[in-house]
Amino acid sequence: AASGDGGASQVGGGSGSDSGTAREQPTAAPTISPTSEPAPYIPGDLTVSKEGVLLSTGLDVRIIASSLERVRLVDGTLTADKFHNRPDAGATFAIPRDYVELYDKYPGGYVYTSNAESSWDGGVGSIFFDGDHNVVDYKRVLSGATEWNCGGGKTPWETWISCEEPMSYNRTGFIYEVDPFGRDTTPRRTVLGEGGGAYESFAYDVRDRSNPRFFYTEDHRLGPVRRFTPNNPNWDDPSNMLHGEGDIEYLVLEETMWGSMSGTFTWTKNREIGEATAAYHFPYTEGIDCTDGLLVFANKGRKALFQLDLDGGTWSMSFTSGGAFDGGPDTVARMLNDPNDILYMTEDGGVDAGVHGRDSDGNFYVVLESPLYYEETTGLAFSPDGRHMFVAYQKNGILLDVWREDGLPFSGRTVDIKYHSTVNGDII
């Protein structure tokens, strides 16, 4: 997910068949009893069992939406729209002051926006919350024109990028910009998708606002990592930045020596060279994230994590044995604001699909997992105040809202770096 100067989601500051699991959802936002002493949050200490989920000590959870079911609101009514099928990548957006009608109605409110990775129910949906984290509405903000909406990311101007990834890998998907509040639901296809692809994830680097860079991946054997630079970036009207003229370039890696795991990199406008680089170095690339000049992306074809120093022009890679983010301690530290923070990530597939964490000392934590739900966890995001964590079990079609019993915000950030799991060595 992308936000801030580098495309990271800061706190405090697919595959499979189309299916959904229906169940009734709790509605009221949690409150802390003044007469009880809340348990401290201990990540990795799985002592709480609730709603089919094992949680770390000090956490609580509710199910707020189920695929193909209407969402129950805090006043007990049900929404007109049904929650979308197979929820995938997601992010939160604070209600902007210029949306006067909604801002005045729900001061301090926000939306949780996520993709629908489905062939017949694709698009994007948003759950609306008031300032007390109560669910007050749900509606589709992109539908009818897209399918297999997989990954994406936030723009610096607080819109949502939704990437189509056709399951046939036939490269017919496109990339859309979406208003997360649904003020305009007209599909806006960006120029990023060129003639079509199997697009996955989006990030950006806007430290130099006169020369913003936008990065995105393609989950295909020949899928290059792309960089888009708009010709005339206009920050007074940024919504047109991804719809006008600009340069699309393709990543080229140069090895220090043949077979090495580091070297230098350049960008080329020659797509064939970019595709040849992808086929050799990183076929089937998925999650991408950018923080403070560090671009990181995960590659399932080689089960590798690539790190690019955008300022130094160097790259390195490391192999990973599973779907987990496996950046070194220096990488983790660079992506966190505080050494006491935790980098949160989701896990694809297996019996331990859930939410995991890693700190700058190299410690790993299982924040939550489930003995009941399975396959892929998606859409990890925090509320704008950092006090609520949202994550979906995609195939089961449920969206969880997790919070700390002590009422404090989660300290850390999410990272959109993972790749799909393997079964008997085969990518799924």
Short mmCIF file of C-alpha atoms in Angstrom, two decimals:
data_model
loop_
_atom_site.label_atom_id
_atom_site.label_comp_id
_atom_site.label_asym_id
_atom_site.label_seq_id
_atom_site.Cartn_x
_atom_site.Cartn_y
_atom_site.Cartn_z
CA ALA A 1 0.00 0.00 0.00
CA ALA A 2 1.20 3.44 -0.70
CA SER A 3 0.94 6.65 1.23
CA GLY A 4 3.18 9.39 2.59
CA ASP A 5 6.38 10.34 0.81
CA GLY A 6 7.36 6.85 -0.14
CA GLY A 7 4.26 4.76 -0.55
CA ALA A 8 4.07 3.05 2.86
CA SER A 9 1.03 2.72 5.08
CA GLN A 10 2.06 4.39 8.34
CA VAL A 11 0.31 3.91 11.68
CA GLY A 12 -0.25 6.79 14.01
CA GLY A 13 0.85 9.27 11.81
CA GLY A 14 -5.12 -14.44 -5.51
CA SER A 15 -6.23 -17.28 -6.53
CA GLY A 16 -8.95 -19.91 -5.88
CA SER A 17 -12.64 -20.28 -6.60
CA ASP A 18 -15.24 -17.53 -6.19
CA SER A 19 -16.98 -18.18 -2.90
CA GLY A 20 -18.21 -16.31 0.15
CA THR A 21 -19.11 -17.33 3.67
CA ALA A 22 -22.23 -15.67 5.07
CA ARG A 23 -22.64 -14.89 8.74
CA GLU A 24 -24.10 -12.19 10.92
CA GLN A 25 -21.73 -9.44 11.98
CA PRO A 26 -21.40 -7.61 15.29
CA THR A 27 -22.14 -3.92 14.85
CA ALA A 28 -21.17 -1.66 17.71
CA ALA A 29 -17.60 -0.46 17.99
CA PRO A 30 -15.75 -1.73 21.05
CA THR A 31 -15.43 0.22 24.26
CA ILE A 32 -13.17 -0.41 27.22
CA SER A 33 -14.80 -0.94 30.60
CA PRO A 34 -13.57 1.61 33.14
CA THR A 35 -13.82 -1.00 35.91
CA SER A 36 -11.50 -3.59 34.38
CA GLU A 37 -7.79 -3.52 33.75
CA PRO A 38 -7.16 -4.24 30.05
CA ALA A 39 -4.55 -6.83 29.23
CA PRO A 40 -1.30 -5.47 27.75
CA TYR A 41 -0.68 -6.21 24.09
CA ILE A 42 1.91 -8.99 23.73
CA PRO A 43 2.46 -9.77 20.03
CA GLY A 44 3.12 -13.44 19.41
CA ASP A 45 1.48 -14.65 22.64
CA LEU A 46 -1.61 -16.38 21.18
CA THR A 47 -3.91 -16.68 24.18
CA VAL A 48 -7.21 -15.24 22.89
CA SER A 49 -9.72 -17.30 20.86
CA LYS A 50 -12.68 -15.46 19.35
CA GLU A 51 -14.64 -15.43 16.08
CA GLY A 52 -12.59 -18.35 14.76
CA VAL A 53 -9.30 -16.49 15.26
CA LEU A 54 -6.38 -16.95 17.65
CA LEU A 55 -5.16 -13.55 18.81
CA SER A 56 -2.17 -12.22 20.68
CA THR A 57 -2.76 -11.31 24.32
CA GLY A 58 -4.38 -7.90 24.62
CA LEU A 59 -6.27 -8.02 21.30
CA ASP A 60 -9.97 -8.28 20.55
CA VAL A 61 -11.81 -8.87 17.27
CA ARG A 62 -15.17 -8.62 15.52
CA ILE A 63 -16.36 -9.65 12.06
CA ILE A 64 -17.74 -6.60 10.29
CA ALA A 65 -18.52 -7.97 6.82
CA SER A 66 -19.04 -11.26 4.99
CA SER A 67 -18.92 -11.72 1.22
CA LEU A 68 -22.24 -11.69 -0.63
CA GLU A 69 -24.07 -10.56 2.53
CA ARG A 70 -25.44 -7.11 3.31
CA VAL A 71 -23.42 -5.28 5.95
CA ARG A 72 -25.11 -4.67 9.30
CA LEU A 73 -24.79 -1.07 10.48
CA VAL A 74 -24.51 0.30 14.00
CA ASP A 75 -28.21 1.23 13.98
CA GLY A 76 -29.17 -2.37 13.22
CA THR A 77 -30.17 -1.83 9.58
CA LEU A 78 -28.60 -3.57 6.58
CA THR A 79 -26.93 -1.92 3.61
CA ALA A 80 -28.45 -2.01 0.14
CA ASP A 81 -25.21 -3.30 -1.41
CA LYS A 82 -23.80 -6.69 -0.50
CA PHE A 83 -20.18 -6.89 0.63
CA HIS A 84 -18.02 -7.83 -2.33
CA ASN A 85 -16.70 -11.29 -3.07
CA ARG A 86 -13.11 -12.37 -2.38
CA PRO A 87 -11.81 -9.17 -0.69
CA ASP A 88 -8.21 -8.45 -1.59
CA ALA A 89 -5.86 -5.46 -1.17
CA GLY A 90 -7.22 -2.65 0.99
CA ALA A 91 -6.47 0.70 2.63
CA THR A 92 -8.15 3.32 4.82
CA PHE A 93 -8.91 6.94 3.97
CA ALA A 94 -9.91 9.71 6.38
CA ILE A 95 -13.02 11.62 5.31
CA PRO A 96 -11.63 14.84 3.79
CA ARG A 97 -12.84 18.24 4.97
CA ASP A 98 -13.76 19.20 1.42
CA TYR A 99 -16.36 16.43 1.44
CA VAL A 100 -18.44 18.72 3.64
CA GLU A 101 -21.65 16.70 3.73
CA LEU A 102 -19.98 13.51 4.91
CA TYR A 103 -17.37 15.22 7.10
CA ASP A 104 -20.03 17.14 9.02
CA LYS A 105 -22.11 13.98 9.43
CA TYR A 106 -19.22 11.79 10.61
CA PRO A 107 -16.44 14.01 11.99
CA GLY A 108 -13.30 11.94 12.43
CA GLY A 109 -14.75 9.25 10.22
CA TYR A 110 -13.07 7.22 7.51
CA VAL A 111 -13.55 4.42 4.99
CA TYR A 112 -11.92 1.05 4.52
CA THR A 113 -11.62 0.38 0.79
CA SER A 114 -10.74 -2.99 -0.76
CA ASN A 115 -10.66 -4.82 -4.07
CA ALA A 116 -12.83 -7.76 -5.15
CA GLU A 117 -10.67 -10.42 -6.81
CA SER A 118 -13.52 -12.09 -8.64
CA SER A 119 -14.38 -12.85 -12.25
CA TRP A 120 -18.09 -12.01 -11.90
CA ASP A 121 -18.14 -9.68 -8.90
CA GLY A 122 -14.99 -7.65 -9.45
CA GLY A 123 -14.48 -4.02 -8.54
CA VAL A 124 -13.96 -2.07 -5.32
CA GLY A 125 -16.09 -1.54 -2.21
CA SER A 126 -15.84 0.81 0.79
CA ILE A 127 -17.05 0.40 4.38
CA PHE A 128 -17.79 3.74 6.07
CA PHE A 129 -17.01 4.37 9.76
CA ASP A 130 -17.84 7.24 12.08
CA GLY A 131 -15.28 8.79 14.40
CA ASP A 132 -15.96 6.10 17.02
CA HIS A 133 -15.20 3.25 14.56
CA ASN A 134 -18.86 2.28 14.18
CA VAL A 135 -19.92 0.90 10.77
CA VAL A 136 -22.34 3.40 9.23
CA ASP A 137 -22.46 2.43 5.53
CA TYR A 138 -21.09 0.24 2.76
CA LYS A 139 -21.26 0.73 -0.98
CA ARG A 140 -19.54 -0.30 -4.16
CA VAL A 141 -17.30 2.45 -5.49
CA LEU A 142 -16.21 0.59 -8.65
CA SER A 143 -18.23 -2.17 -10.28
CA GLY A 144 -19.52 -3.46 -13.57
CA ALA A 145 -16.47 -2.67 -15.66
CA THR A 146 -13.62 -4.58 -14.02
CA GLU A 147 -12.75 -8.08 -12.86
CA TRP A 148 -10.06 -9.86 -10.85
CA ASN A 149 -9.21 -6.66 -8.97
CA CYS A 150 -6.21 -7.91 -7.03
CA GLY A 151 -3.59 -5.56 -5.58
CA GLY A 152 -3.19 -1.82 -5.75
CA GLY A 153 -2.23 1.01 -3.46
CA LYS A 154 -2.95 4.55 -2.30
CA THR A 155 -1.95 7.65 -4.22
CA PRO A 156 -0.36 10.65 -2.49
CA TRP A 157 -3.62 12.56 -3.05
CA GLU A 158 -5.73 9.91 -1.26
CA THR A 159 -7.35 7.96 -4.07
CA TRP A 160 -7.18 4.20 -4.56
CA ILE A 161 -5.37 2.39 -7.37
CA SER A 162 -6.99 -0.94 -8.31
CA CYS A 163 -5.05 -3.41 -10.48
CA GLU A 164 -6.68 -6.09 -12.58
CA GLU A 165 -4.90 -9.45 -12.65
CA PRO A 166 -6.68 -11.89 -14.97
CA MET A 167 -6.30 -15.41 -13.63
CA SER A 168 -5.50 -16.73 -17.11
CA TYR A 169 -2.36 -14.57 -17.22
CA ASN A 170 -3.55 -13.38 -20.64
CA ARG A 171 -2.47 -9.79 -19.91
CA THR A 172 -5.84 -8.17 -20.55
CA GLY A 173 -6.10 -6.35 -17.21
CA PHE A 174 -5.86 -2.61 -16.62
CA ILE A 175 -5.21 -0.21 -13.77
CA TYR A 176 -7.95 2.06 -12.43
CA GLU A 177 -8.02 5.10 -10.16
CA VAL A 178 -10.94 5.05 -7.74
CA ASP A 179 -12.56 7.60 -5.44
CA PRO A 180 -12.77 5.62 -2.17
CA PHE A 181 -15.84 7.63 -1.08
CA GLY A 182 -17.83 6.86 -4.20
CA ARG A 183 -18.50 10.47 -5.16
CA ASP A 184 -17.73 9.47 -8.75
CA THR A 185 -18.07 5.79 -9.59
CA THR A 186 -17.23 6.18 -13.28
CA PRO A 187 -14.34 3.80 -14.05
CA ARG A 188 -11.18 5.87 -14.64
CA ARG A 189 -8.63 3.76 -16.46
CA THR A 190 -5.12 5.16 -15.98
CA VAL A 191 -2.37 5.26 -18.61
CA LEU A 192 -0.30 2.87 -16.48
CA GLY A 193 -1.86 -0.27 -17.91
CA GLU A 194 -0.64 0.35 -21.46
CA GLY A 195 -2.31 -2.25 -23.71
CA GLY A 196 -3.13 -4.60 -20.84
CA GLY A 197 -1.38 -6.83 -18.34
CA ALA A 198 -1.71 -8.95 -15.21
CA TYR A 199 -1.11 -6.10 -12.78
CA GLU A 200 -0.50 -6.57 -9.10
CA SER A 201 0.66 -3.74 -6.86
CA PHE A 202 1.39 0.01 -6.82
CA ALA A 203 3.74 2.32 -4.88
CA TYR A 204 5.28 5.75 -5.30
CA ASP A 205 8.17 8.05 -4.43
CA VAL A 206 7.21 11.73 -4.30
CA ARG A 207 10.03 13.11 -2.19
CA ASP A 208 10.77 15.37 -5.16
CA ARG A 209 7.34 16.73 -5.98
CA SER A 210 8.62 18.25 -9.20
CA ASN A 211 9.59 14.78 -10.39
CA PRO A 212 7.19 12.21 -8.87
CA ARG A 213 7.71 8.52 -9.64
CA PHE A 214 5.07 5.78 -9.64
CA PHE A 215 6.00 2.10 -9.58
CA TYR A 216 3.90 -0.99 -10.26
CA THR A 217 4.35 -4.72 -10.78
CA GLU A 218 2.95 -7.36 -13.10
CA ASP A 219 2.32 -10.96 -12.07
CA HIS A 220 3.46 -12.52 -15.35
CA ARG A 221 6.50 -14.44 -16.58
CA LEU A 222 7.47 -11.41 -18.70
CA GLY A 223 6.04 -8.84 -16.31
CA PRO A 224 8.53 -6.01 -15.81
CA VAL A 225 8.66 -3.64 -12.87
CA ARG A 226 7.49 -0.35 -14.35
CA ARG A 227 8.14 3.28 -13.46
CA PHE A 228 5.84 6.07 -14.64
CA THR A 229 6.91 9.72 -14.62
CA PRO A 230 4.26 12.29 -15.62
CA ASN A 231 5.44 14.98 -18.01
CA ASN A 232 3.81 17.91 -16.25
CA PRO A 233 2.89 17.02 -12.67
CA ASN A 234 0.26 19.44 -11.40
CA TRP A 235 -0.22 19.14 -7.65
CA ASP A 236 -3.14 21.58 -7.83
CA ASP A 237 -4.98 18.93 -9.87
CA PRO A 238 -3.17 15.68 -9.02
CA SER A 239 -6.06 13.41 -10.02
CA ASN A 240 -5.07 13.84 -13.66
CA MET A 241 -1.44 12.91 -13.05
CA LEU A 242 -1.94 9.24 -13.93
CA HIS A 243 -4.18 9.97 -16.89
CA GLY A 244 -2.00 12.25 -18.99
CA GLU A 245 1.24 12.08 -20.89
CA GLY A 246 4.39 10.71 -19.32
CA ASP A 247 7.16 8.17 -19.62
CA ILE A 248 6.76 4.48 -18.82
CA GLU A 249 10.12 2.84 -18.18
CA TYR A 250 11.16 -0.70 -17.32
CA LEU A 251 13.59 -1.88 -14.68
CA VAL A 252 16.89 -3.36 -15.87
CA LEU A 253 19.19 -5.09 -13.38
CA GLU A 254 22.95 -5.32 -13.94
CA GLU A 255 24.78 -7.94 -11.89
CA THR A 256 28.07 -7.22 -10.15
CA MET A 257 29.21 -10.52 -11.64
CA TRP A 258 27.33 -13.31 -13.36
CA GLY A 259 24.98 -15.05 -10.95
CA SER A 260 25.49 -12.52 -8.17
CA MET A 261 22.70 -11.29 -5.89
CA SER A 262 23.48 -7.59 -6.14
CA GLY A 263 24.53 -4.95 -8.60
CA THR A 264 23.34 -1.72 -10.19
CA PHE A 265 20.13 -0.90 -12.03
CA THR A 266 18.85 1.40 -14.75
CA TRP A 267 15.53 2.16 -16.40
CA THR A 268 14.82 1.74 -20.10
CA LYS A 269 11.96 2.72 -22.42
CA ASN A 270 12.54 -0.49 -24.37
CA ARG A 271 9.83 -2.87 -23.20
CA GLU A 272 11.49 -5.94 -24.72
CA ILE A 273 14.60 -5.33 -22.63
CA GLY A 274 12.45 -4.85 -19.54
CA GLU A 275 10.59 -8.09 -20.20
CA ALA A 276 13.84 -9.97 -20.76
CA THR A 277 15.10 -8.68 -17.41
CA ALA A 278 11.87 -9.79 -15.73
CA ALA A 279 12.01 -13.27 -17.27
CA TYR A 280 15.61 -13.74 -16.10
CA HIS A 281 15.59 -12.04 -12.70
CA PHE A 282 12.05 -11.76 -11.39
CA PRO A 283 9.24 -13.56 -13.26
CA TYR A 284 5.83 -13.23 -11.59
CA THR A 285 6.37 -10.23 -9.34
CA GLU A 286 3.73 -9.25 -6.83
CA GLY A 287 3.86 -6.88 -3.81
CA ILE A 288 5.81 -3.63 -3.97
CA ASP A 289 6.49 -0.96 -1.35
CA CYS A 290 8.54 2.23 -1.22
CA THR A 291 9.83 4.09 1.82
CA ASP A 292 12.38 6.89 1.97
CA GLY A 293 14.07 5.95 -1.30
CA LEU A 294 14.00 2.20 -0.64
CA LEU A 295 11.94 0.26 -3.20
CA VAL A 296 11.19 -3.32 -2.19
CA PHE A 297 9.30 -5.92 -4.19
CA ALA A 298 8.58 -9.62 -3.79
CA ASN A 299 8.97 -12.17 -6.55
CA LYS A 300 7.26 -15.55 -6.39
CA GLY A 301 8.97 -16.94 -9.51
CA ARG A 302 12.32 -17.08 -7.72
CA LYS A 303 10.94 -16.85 -4.17
CA ALA A 304 13.03 -13.73 -3.70
CA LEU A 305 12.88 -10.28 -2.17
CA PHE A 306 14.48 -7.46 -4.18
CA GLN A 307 15.62 -4.18 -2.66
CA LEU A 308 16.50 -1.11 -4.73
CA ASP A 309 18.27 1.94 -3.35
CA LEU A 310 16.67 4.56 -5.58
CA ASP A 311 19.22 7.21 -4.70
CA GLY A 312 22.32 5.02 -4.88
CA GLY A 313 21.29 3.09 -8.00
CA THR A 314 22.10 -0.31 -6.45
CA TRP A 315 20.05 -3.45 -5.89
CA SER A 316 20.28 -6.62 -3.85
CA MET A 317 18.15 -9.70 -3.35
CA SER A 318 17.61 -12.45 -0.83
CA PHE A 319 15.85 -15.77 -1.14
CA THR A 320 12.88 -16.60 1.04
CA SER A 321 11.51 -20.02 1.87
CA GLY A 322 7.88 -19.00 2.14
CA GLY A 323 5.54 -16.11 1.53
CA ALA A 324 6.83 -13.99 4.41
CA PHE A 325 8.60 -10.68 4.11
CA ASP A 326 12.23 -11.51 4.80
CA GLY A 327 14.01 -8.18 4.68
CA GLY A 328 17.13 -7.92 6.80
CA PRO A 329 17.19 -5.94 10.06
CA ASP A 330 18.61 -2.89 8.27
CA THR A 331 15.76 -2.98 5.77
CA VAL A 332 13.15 -3.32 8.52
CA ALA A 333 14.70 -0.48 10.52
CA ARG A 334 14.69 1.78 7.46
CA MET A 335 10.97 1.09 6.96
CA LEU A 336 10.04 1.89 10.57
CA ASN A 337 9.91 5.26 12.33
CA ASP A 338 10.89 3.90 15.73
CA PRO A 339 13.04 0.91 16.78
CA ASN A 340 10.20 -0.24 19.03
CA ASP A 341 7.74 -0.40 16.12
CA ILE A 342 6.62 -3.56 14.35
CA LEU A 343 6.36 -4.17 10.62
CA TYR A 344 3.02 -5.93 10.03
CA MET A 345 2.33 -8.17 7.02
CA THR A 346 -0.08 -10.83 5.82
CA GLU A 347 0.76 -14.39 4.83
CA ASP A 348 -0.44 -16.38 1.83
CA GLY A 349 -1.82 -19.86 2.25
CA GLY A 350 -0.92 -22.69 4.54
CA VAL A 351 -2.16 -23.51 8.00
CA ASP A 352 -0.66 -20.34 9.48
CA ALA A 353 -2.24 -17.75 7.20
CA GLY A 354 -2.79 -14.69 9.35
CA VAL A 355 -1.04 -11.49 10.36
CA HIS A 356 2.65 -11.58 11.16
CA GLY A 357 5.12 -9.02 12.43
CA ARG A 358 8.81 -8.36 12.46
CA ASP A 359 10.86 -5.83 14.41
CA SER A 360 14.19 -4.20 13.69
CA ASP A 361 16.00 -6.75 15.90
CA GLY A 362 14.94 -9.55 13.56
CA ASN A 363 12.26 -11.02 15.82
CA PHE A 364 9.19 -12.58 14.16
CA TYR A 365 5.71 -12.59 15.69
CA VAL A 366 2.44 -14.31 14.86
CA VAL A 367 -0.04 -11.55 15.68
CA LEU A 368 -3.08 -13.60 14.75
CA GLU A 369 -3.93 -16.78 12.86
CA SER A 370 -6.92 -19.07 12.49
CA PRO A 371 -7.56 -22.80 12.87
CA LEU A 372 -10.88 -22.28 11.05
CA TYR A 373 -10.23 -19.92 8.13
CA TYR A 374 -7.74 -20.80 5.43
CA GLU A 375 -5.78 -19.86 2.34
CA GLU A 376 -4.94 -16.17 1.99
CA THR A 377 -5.12 -13.17 4.33
CA THR A 378 -5.46 -9.89 2.47
CA GLY A 379 -6.23 -6.21 2.78
CA LEU A 380 -4.19 -5.47 5.89
CA ALA A 381 -4.61 -1.82 6.90
CA PHE A 382 -4.91 0.37 9.98
CA SER A 383 -7.52 3.00 10.72
CA PRO A 384 -6.19 6.57 10.32
CA ASP A 385 -5.68 6.84 14.09
CA GLY A 386 -3.89 3.47 14.20
CA ARG A 387 -6.28 1.99 16.76
CA HIS A 388 -7.99 -0.58 14.53
CA MET A 389 -6.46 -3.22 12.28
CA PHE A 390 -8.43 -4.58 9.33
CA VAL A 391 -7.63 -7.86 7.59
CA ALA A 392 -9.63 -10.29 5.45
CA TYR A 393 -9.59 -14.04 4.96
CA GLN A 394 -10.16 -13.93 1.23
CA LYS A 395 -11.57 -17.34 0.36
CA ASN A 396 -13.78 -17.38 3.46
CA GLY A 397 -14.93 -13.89 2.52
CA ILE A 398 -14.78 -12.32 5.99
CA LEU A 399 -13.38 -8.97 7.06
CA LEU A 400 -12.02 -8.68 10.60
CA ASP A 401 -11.68 -5.59 12.77
CA VAL A 402 -8.98 -6.04 15.43
CA TRP A 403 -8.09 -3.64 18.23
CA ARG A 404 -6.00 -3.42 21.38
CA GLU A 405 -7.90 -3.87 24.64
CA ASP A 406 -5.92 -1.03 26.22
CA GLY A 407 -7.22 1.36 23.57
CA LEU A 408 -3.75 2.33 22.40
CA PRO A 409 -2.79 2.49 18.72
CA PHE A 410 -0.76 -0.21 17.05
CA SER A 411 2.81 1.04 16.83
CA GLY A 412 4.34 0.36 13.45
CA ARG A 413 3.19 0.10 9.86
CA THR A 414 2.08 -2.36 7.24
CA VAL A 415 4.12 -3.49 4.27
CA ASP A 416 2.65 -4.72 0.99
CA ILE A 417 5.30 -7.34 0.35
CA LYS A 418 4.32 -10.97 -0.11
CA TYR A 419 3.87 -13.56 -2.79
CA HIS A 420 1.57 -16.51 -3.18
CA SER A 421 2.38 -19.75 -1.49
CA THR A 422 3.72 -22.95 -2.95
CA VAL A 423 2.38 -26.48 -2.66
CA ASN A 424 4.93 -29.22 -3.32
CA GLY A 425 7.11 -26.58 -4.94
CA ASP A 426 4.42 -25.41 -7.36
CA ILE A 427 3.27 -21.79 -7.34
CA ILE A 428 -0.44 -21.35 -6.64
#
